[in-house]
Amino acid sequence: MVCTTEIQAAFILCSFMTFFGGLIILLAFRLILKFSKKWQTFKGTGIILELFSLGRIEHNPLRRLYFQRVFRDRIELLLSAQTVMGQVLAILVFVLSIGSLIIYFINSRDPVRKCSSHQDKTVPVDLSFNVFFTFYFGLRFWAAEDKIKFWLEINSIVDIFTIPPTFVSYYLKSNWLGLRFLRALRLLELPKILQILKVIKTSNSVKLAKLLSIVISTWFAAAGFLHLVENSGDPWLNGRNSQSMSYFEAVYLILFANCIPEMVELFTSRKKYIKPYKAVKGKKFIVVCGNITVDSVTAFLRNFLHHESGAINMDIVFLGEAPPTLELETILKCSLSYTMFICGSALTFEDLKRVSMEYAEACLILANPLCSDLNAEDNSNIMRVLSIKNYCSHTRVIIELLQSHNKVFLSKIPTWNWSTGDNIICFAELKLGFIAQGCLVPGLCTFLTTLFIEQNQKVFPKHPWQKYFLNSLKNKILTQRLSNDFVGMTFPAVSRLCFVKMHLMLIAIQYRPQFHNCCSLILNPSAQVKLTKDTLGFFIAESPQAVKRAFFYCSTCHKDVYTPELIEKCDCKNSQQQALGPDIVVMKGNNKKFTCNSENQNFISREQESFLASTTFENRDGAYDSVEDTAEQLDSSGMFHWCRSTPLDKVILKRFDKSKPEFRNHIVACVFGDAQSALIGLRNFVMPLRASNYTRKELKDIVFLGALEYFQREWRFLQNFPKIHIFPGSALYTGDLHAVNIEQCSMCAILASPSKPLSSQLLVDTETIMATLNIQSLRISCPTPMPPVPGVSTASTFSKYQERRYQQIPILTELKNPSNIHFIEQMGGMDWALKGASLHLSTSFSRGTVFSANFLDSLLATAFYNYHVLELLQMLVTGGISPQMEQCLVQEKSYGIQADCATVTSRRSRCKLELLSLDHTILSDIEPRKTFGQLFCGSLDNYGILCVGLYRVMDEKEKNLEHKRFVITRPANDCHLLPSDLVFCAIPFSTACYKTENVSSNPSLENIANVTSLTPGRHRVGTEAEKASLRSSSQVYPLKLFTSSFFDQ
């Protein structure tokens, strides 16, 4: 007998109507009861309301006790498994449920679309079982305290969807399978029955029984659902696509087609990732180990593959100590053609052999910057380096470290060698170096960051200044071997030629001086430096294709060419003598051509602590007879200012101390740390601020604000730097901020708190954001503006503020989580036109008031493809120390060479990055200077100053009363200058920036451009007496005067 659609609908709908109808009735009674209690107008609720309430009707206590005694107590006693009757009833219900399930198995042999008649002997048996289930359901319903909760229990749902169809079958004289498979969920009561029968007694056996009951009941119920759906087909197709399938076939399909493969994969997942990587001759590959997570792998692949042009011809082998998660597996499967995951550890030789480490181009070790124990993370990565170098000494290793003092352990590994491409990316050193440069020069932190970030997000500028900023983000630091036609020319001449003819900005070169065995990077060398063959140049440009013009340039063919696109490879004799590989890609085996030629390559970077040995110029080697107390002292490297060890109690400032200095134009650094927190390495913040290319008079006082217990742990690293002060307090309290005279500071740096275990990474910047909010709420009251400077329109700016004006305290905030930038943007008071964009597209970042070190992850790929770029970055942000400089210092020490005054001071004569005004510095004498190209050529020709960017006012209209500025990196040659522009410049060490005759009379840049950190006094080196004094205290010799025989004297 075929079941029609109407009969099937009757069986299904009776269960759903019972479920939802009963639920609606219960909810209605619950609402009626609530309203009756509220208004006290509902009387005579009688037995029904008493039953459907929660037993809290207090109007008739005797009646309530009667009902409880007659109905609830006895029913609960009957249903309880504590009595023999209750145990027998529970066992009987379970046995009958199993019997009803067996009847379902028997009836399932017939097709689903067929109905059995009442002549079937199993029908009355099943009907009798369901009559008992109905009685048991009623008992449980009466005893339930909360009827709605009872209605939604799993056992109640099973009864509701299986009992009504039985009575419908008796009425229709036909039986259908329907949803009777849900009776299998009664197997969840199996652990309870086994405990009643005392079959299981221990806790482990109970847990195992519960697990088995869940698996078996879910398995049988899922098989019944699959059996019903597959045999019925789609109802909108009238079952035309139904599949003939028995119930036990569905059971097999559920178990062996879905569950078993998943279980097998779980048990064999580790074996899946132990297959060794087979190195193929001609196929390059790298190994990545350390912190292998979803976030780190995603960031690494994005940054690493960005450098690949065209097809990817390099494999990436990830060596993880734990099997990958499902998310990580998904990422690896998306890049399956060039990635492979191997489960193992870099600490064991067997696993290193499985990844073929001896044939790898390099091994890259990732660190976790969000970990709670920074030292433990660094130590584990250093152990990986030691294991790799012990396994294969020539393998190139690039490692990420979190704290700079751990670099010294790598220097003790005998096989560590910078010349073979081994490199260290120290997050603390670079991060605090960036912030320090931002404190020295407003906006410089953003300027340097934009040269190393990749911007792929599509944005549409809404304001004119945003167009300039977004265009500047396209520029990057790129390297290129210069044409041999530049041999013998000075750097200013080559830089000018590249700028005018090729539209390239050459800012530095790799130079091999005659008195050193090592190459060195020089930013904006003087005219005394002559270019040699195969000189490596560092450019600020948009693409590698553009910088190739400097390699293809021919003095014969391109002499009269002024269109950059026309400078291509020519066929003349001079070009044919050049090398054919202009790109600088550092790989194993081909990176020794341009490295240092030292007999002892096993010596590596010197311990930073040894840099702070005293070197006083005046009394060294008897060169000078007398020494004044104020004489400049540098460390033994000549790179930083030095002083004798200062006790901590001598630098602690007290709030009510009358002798406390009145700071002005100083740097305030807010630190969040305590006696237990990890050290952030404040030495890396101080060293760039004490670089020797600034004179002692130019050094600014540094006032640290934070917990004294923390500074007691950091002080041993800071005690040899001059002009450092500590004020115990907190940046969260306004009184402490006023105590350090924050209103007169040149910059306030808010350093991120040390790593702490938090529930959410969104909270890592809580203290930093609150301190920023506290400081930004302060306003500096400024005096009446000076008379307007010619060419600068200030009438609209000060029309409403003739007596006084206010400005914010200059601030630089570090964020650990870049997504928290929206908190800073809300405080800024500016329209964030690029809402929803990343930190590097925010208004605060463009102004140079916020910094995040998340982009440092990309430097790992940069160090692999072109480690020269990383060396330049380290030199720019750390105060001049580069790996090559460290190596040369160690070699001098190993050979017993003691650098004298001339050698040390020659290291001091390096350029410094500054901001110069167009009207109150020597740049005002340059004519014409209407465009940036004219200013670039004029400053380079006349003063040797290299202009690299602009710091421009966002909007000179009335609404920008504080003259907020933004950074323009490498402006276009034809970019028109504004009178209020400030210029980022690389200034030679001994060049005077301000006109001597105007030093005492000119207004400071603070009153003109609202840049409090720049005052004329900082750059006053212009008088002849001052120049003579500078030369007498630390002589600066031309680089070519020293030869290799200098050390033999």
CSV table of N, CA, C and O in Angstrom, one decimal, residues 89 122 125 214 232 420 429 483 967:
chain,number,residue,atom,x,y,z
A,89,LEU,N,10.6,1.3,37.1
A,89,LEU,CA,9.9,2.0,36.0
A,89,LEU,C,10.9,2.6,35.0
A,89,LEU,O,10.7,2.6,33.8
A,122,THR,N,3.1,-6.1,14.2
A,122,THR,CA,4.0,-5.2,14.9
A,122,THR,C,3.2,-3.9,15.3
A,122,THR,O,3.6,-3.2,16.2
A,125,VAL,N,1.5,-4.1,18.8
A,125,VAL,CA,2.6,-4.1,19.9
A,125,VAL,C,3.2,-2.7,20.1
A,125,VAL,O,3.4,-2.2,21.2
A,214,ILE,N,26.2,8.6,23.6
A,214,ILE,CA,26.0,9.8,22.7
A,214,ILE,C,26.4,9.4,21.3
A,214,ILE,O,25.7,9.8,20.3
A,232,SER,N,12.6,9.5,0.3
A,232,SER,CA,11.5,10.3,0.0
A,232,SER,C,11.7,11.2,-1.2
A,232,SER,O,10.8,11.6,-1.9
A,420,THR,N,78.1,36.1,5.1
A,420,THR,CA,77.4,35.1,4.4
A,420,THR,C,75.9,35.3,4.4
A,420,THR,O,75.1,34.5,3.9
A,429,GLU,N,65.1,47.0,19.2
A,429,GLU,CA,66.0,47.9,18.7
A,429,GLU,C,65.4,48.8,17.6
A,429,GLU,O,65.6,50.0,17.6
A,483,SER,N,76.1,52.7,-12.6
A,483,SER,CA,76.9,52.6,-13.8
A,483,SER,C,78.3,52.9,-13.6
A,483,SER,O,78.7,53.8,-12.8
A,967,VAL,N,53.2,64.3,6.4
A,967,VAL,CA,54.5,64.0,5.8
A,967,VAL,C,54.4,63.7,4.3
A,967,VAL,O,53.4,63.0,3.9
